[in-house]
């Protein structure tokens, strides 16, 4: 799935402009961001879209040389459940 970037969020709207999926973050110092929110519309739940959003954010932060502090409950659980996958991007 392709996501768009606007400010400190990545998101996907449907053709009518309805928000389908979103991940938001905020800067935290020079080399970190806080992953503050994930949202996936009920029509897309169970398809791995939230993880795709987190992966997209992780890839962008790697390019910028930044680490992620998971704050939202989904991100905290995902980073614990798949710690091997995210070990190089999570802020210690």
PDB file of N, CA, C and O in Angstrom, residues 31-60:
ATOM      1  N   UNK A  31      17.727  13.150  17.508  1.00  0.00           N
ATOM      2  CA  UNK A  31      17.874  11.866  16.820  1.00  0.00           C
ATOM      3  C   UNK A  31      16.770  10.861  17.115  1.00  0.00           C
ATOM      4  O   UNK A  31      16.933   9.671  16.876  1.00  0.00           O
ATOM      5  N   UNK A  32      15.630  11.333  17.615  1.00  0.00           N
ATOM      6  CA  UNK A  32      14.525  10.429  17.932  1.00  0.00           C
ATOM      7  C   UNK A  32      13.193  11.051  17.523  1.00  0.00           C
ATOM      8  O   UNK A  32      13.061  12.259  17.429  1.00  0.00           O
ATOM      9  N   UNK A  33      12.209  10.165  17.324  1.00  0.00           N
ATOM     10  CA  UNK A  33      10.820  10.584  17.164  1.00  0.00           C
ATOM     11  C   UNK A  33       9.967   9.693  18.051  1.00  0.00           C
ATOM     12  O   UNK A  33      10.323   8.538  18.316  1.00  0.00           O
ATOM     13  N   UNK A  34       8.857  10.234  18.516  1.00  0.00           N
ATOM     14  CA  UNK A  34       7.879   9.459  19.269  1.00  0.00           C
ATOM     15  C   UNK A  34       6.765   9.052  18.320  1.00  0.00           C
ATOM     16  O   UNK A  34       6.154   9.904  17.677  1.00  0.00           O
ATOM     17  N   UNK A  35       6.522   7.752  18.211  1.00  0.00           N
ATOM     18  CA  UNK A  35       5.407   7.243  17.419  1.00  0.00           C
ATOM     19  C   UNK A  35       4.181   7.337  18.324  1.00  0.00           C
ATOM     20  O   UNK A  35       4.044   6.576  19.274  1.00  0.00           O
ATOM     21  N   UNK A  36       3.322   8.313  18.047  1.00  0.00           N
ATOM     22  CA  UNK A  36       2.266   8.669  18.987  1.00  0.00           C
ATOM     23  C   UNK A  36       0.892   8.089  18.680  1.00  0.00           C
ATOM     24  O   UNK A  36       0.042   8.033  19.565  1.00  0.00           O
ATOM     25  N   UNK A  37       0.656   7.671  17.439  1.00  0.00           N
ATOM     26  CA  UNK A  37      -0.713   7.264  17.098  1.00  0.00           C
ATOM     27  C   UNK A  37      -0.711   6.412  15.842  1.00  0.00           C
ATOM     28  O   UNK A  37      -0.011   6.720  14.874  1.00  0.00           O
ATOM     29  N   UNK A  38      -1.504   5.362  15.864  1.00  0.00           N
ATOM     30  CA  UNK A  38      -1.792   4.597  14.647  1.00  0.00           C
ATOM     31  C   UNK A  38      -3.303   4.461  14.542  1.00  0.00           C
ATOM     32  O   UNK A  38      -4.001   4.311  15.540  1.00  0.00           O
ATOM     33  N   UNK A  39      -3.789   4.520  13.315  1.00  0.00           N
ATOM     34  CA  UNK A  39      -5.217   4.359  13.056  1.00  0.00           C
ATOM     35  C   UNK A  39      -5.384   3.577  11.771  1.00  0.00           C
ATOM     36  O   UNK A  39      -4.707   3.850  10.776  1.00  0.00           O
ATOM     37  N   UNK A  40      -6.298   2.609  11.788  1.00  0.00           N
ATOM     38  CA  UNK A  40      -6.679   1.878  10.583  1.00  0.00           C
ATOM     39  C   UNK A  40      -8.198   1.756  10.589  1.00  0.00           C
ATOM     40  O   UNK A  40      -8.791   1.317  11.582  1.00  0.00           O
ATOM     41  N   UNK A  41      -8.820   2.162   9.506  1.00  0.00           N
ATOM     42  CA  UNK A  41     -10.270   2.065   9.362  1.00  0.00           C
ATOM     43  C   UNK A  41     -10.708   0.616   9.499  1.00  0.00           C
ATOM     44  O   UNK A  41      -9.982  -0.309   9.098  1.00  0.00           O
ATOM     45  N   UNK A  42     -11.891   0.405  10.015  1.00  0.00           N
ATOM     46  CA  UNK A  42     -12.387  -0.954  10.241  1.00  0.00           C
ATOM     47  C   UNK A  42     -12.440  -1.773   8.952  1.00  0.00           C
ATOM     48  O   UNK A  42     -12.292  -2.995   8.984  1.00  0.00           O
ATOM     49  N   UNK A  43     -12.593  -1.129   7.814  1.00  0.00           N
ATOM     50  CA  UNK A  43     -12.644  -1.847   6.532  1.00  0.00           C
ATOM     51  C   UNK A  43     -11.312  -2.485   6.165  1.00  0.00           C
ATOM     52  O   UNK A  43     -11.258  -3.381   5.314  1.00  0.00           O
ATOM     53  N   UNK A  44     -10.214  -2.039   6.795  1.00  0.00           N
ATOM     54  CA  UNK A  44      -8.886  -2.561   6.474  1.00  0.00           C
ATOM     55  C   UNK A  44      -8.260  -3.361   7.619  1.00  0.00           C
ATOM     56  O   UNK A  44      -7.159  -3.889   7.461  1.00  0.00           O
ATOM     57  N   UNK A  45      -8.930  -3.454   8.729  1.00  0.00           N
ATOM     58  CA  UNK A  45      -8.341  -4.140   9.888  1.00  0.00           C
ATOM     59  C   UNK A  45      -8.112  -5.611   9.589  1.00  0.00           C
ATOM     60  O   UNK A  45      -8.837  -6.236   8.831  1.00  0.00           O
ATOM     61  N   UNK A  46      -7.066  -6.148  10.208  1.00  0.00           N
ATOM     62  CA  UNK A  46      -6.730  -7.555  10.028  1.00  0.00           C
ATOM     63  C   UNK A  46      -5.930  -7.840   8.774  1.00  0.00           C
ATOM     64  O   UNK A  46      -5.664  -8.999   8.455  1.00  0.00           O
ATOM     65  N   UNK A  47      -5.522  -6.800   8.062  1.00  0.00           N
ATOM     66  CA  UNK A  47      -4.778  -6.974   6.811  1.00  0.00           C
ATOM     67  C   UNK A  47      -3.324  -6.531   6.930  1.00  0.00           C
ATOM     68  O   UNK A  47      -2.616  -6.453   5.932  1.00  0.00           O
ATOM     69  N   UNK A  48      -2.892  -6.199   8.146  1.00  0.00           N
ATOM     70  CA  UNK A  48      -1.499  -5.814   8.348  1.00  0.00           C
ATOM     71  C   UNK A  48      -1.180  -4.375   7.974  1.00  0.00           C
ATOM     72  O   UNK A  48      -0.008  -4.007   7.860  1.00  0.00           O
ATOM     73  N   UNK A  49      -2.198  -3.556   7.812  1.00  0.00           N
ATOM     74  CA  UNK A  49      -1.980  -2.175   7.370  1.00  0.00           C
ATOM     75  C   UNK A  49      -1.262  -1.357   8.441  1.00  0.00           C
ATOM     76  O   UNK A  49      -0.356  -0.566   8.132  1.00  0.00           O
ATOM     77  N   UNK A  50      -1.623  -1.539   9.699  1.00  0.00           N
ATOM     78  CA  UNK A  50      -0.959  -0.778  10.769  1.00  0.00           C
ATOM     79  C   UNK A  50       0.534  -1.096  10.802  1.00  0.00           C
ATOM     80  O   UNK A  50       1.363  -0.193  10.934  1.00  0.00           O
ATOM     81  N   UNK A  51       0.877  -2.361  10.648  1.00  0.00           N
ATOM     82  CA  UNK A  51       2.299  -2.723  10.629  1.00  0.00           C
ATOM     83  C   UNK A  51       2.992  -2.137   9.401  1.00  0.00           C
ATOM     84  O   UNK A  51       4.141  -1.695   9.483  1.00  0.00           O
ATOM     85  N   UNK A  52       2.300  -2.098   8.275  1.00  0.00           N
ATOM     86  CA  UNK A  52       2.872  -1.476   7.081  1.00  0.00           C
ATOM     87  C   UNK A  52       3.174   0.006   7.332  1.00  0.00           C
ATOM     88  O   UNK A  52       4.207   0.517   6.900  1.00  0.00           O
ATOM     89  N   UNK A  53       2.265   0.675   8.024  1.00  0.00           N
ATOM     90  CA  UNK A  53       2.487   2.085   8.365  1.00  0.00           C
ATOM     91  C   UNK A  53       3.724   2.247   9.244  1.00  0.00           C
ATOM     92  O   UNK A  53       4.565   3.108   9.004  1.00  0.00           O
ATOM     93  N   UNK A  54       3.820   1.405  10.271  1.00  0.00           N
ATOM     94  CA  UNK A  54       4.978   1.470  11.172  1.00  0.00           C
ATOM     95  C   UNK A  54       6.254   1.167  10.395  1.00  0.00           C
ATOM     96  O   UNK A  54       7.273   1.833  10.576  1.00  0.00           O
ATOM     97  N   UNK A  55       6.208   0.179   9.521  1.00  0.00           N
ATOM     98  CA  UNK A  55       7.379  -0.151   8.710  1.00  0.00           C
ATOM     99  C   UNK A  55       7.783   1.018   7.807  1.00  0.00           C
ATOM    100  O   UNK A  55       8.970   1.277   7.609  1.00  0.00           O
ATOM    101  N   UNK A  56       6.793   1.701   7.269  1.00  0.00           N
ATOM    102  CA  UNK A  56       7.072   2.853   6.412  1.00  0.00           C
ATOM    103  C   UNK A  56       7.760   3.955   7.219  1.00  0.00           C
ATOM    104  O   UNK A  56       8.759   4.530   6.780  1.00  0.00           O
ATOM    105  N   UNK A  57       7.224   4.220   8.403  1.00  0.00           N
ATOM    106  CA  UNK A  57       7.841   5.217   9.276  1.00  0.00           C
ATOM    107  C   UNK A  57       9.255   4.784   9.654  1.00  0.00           C
ATOM    108  O   UNK A  57      10.180   5.590   9.623  1.00  0.00           O
ATOM    109  N   UNK A  58       9.435   3.512   9.988  1.00  0.00           N
ATOM    110  CA  UNK A  58      10.758   3.005  10.366  1.00  0.00           C
ATOM    111  C   UNK A  58      11.759   3.203   9.229  1.00  0.00           C
ATOM    112  O   UNK A  58      12.896   3.632   9.457  1.00  0.00           O
ATOM    113  N   UNK A  59      11.352   2.909   8.007  1.00  0.00           N
ATOM    114  CA  UNK A  59      12.243   3.082   6.855  1.00  0.00           C
ATOM    115  C   UNK A  59      12.629   4.546   6.672  1.00  0.00           C
ATOM    116  O   UNK A  59      13.803   4.858   6.410  1.00  0.00           O
ATOM    117  N   UNK A  60      11.674   5.440   6.825  1.00  0.00           N
ATOM    118  CA  UNK A  60      11.963   6.864   6.688  1.00  0.00           C
ATOM    119  C   UNK A  60      12.902   7.353   7.788  1.00  0.00           C
ATOM    120  O   UNK A  60      13.816   8.139   7.539  1.00  0.00           O
TER     121      UNK A  60
END
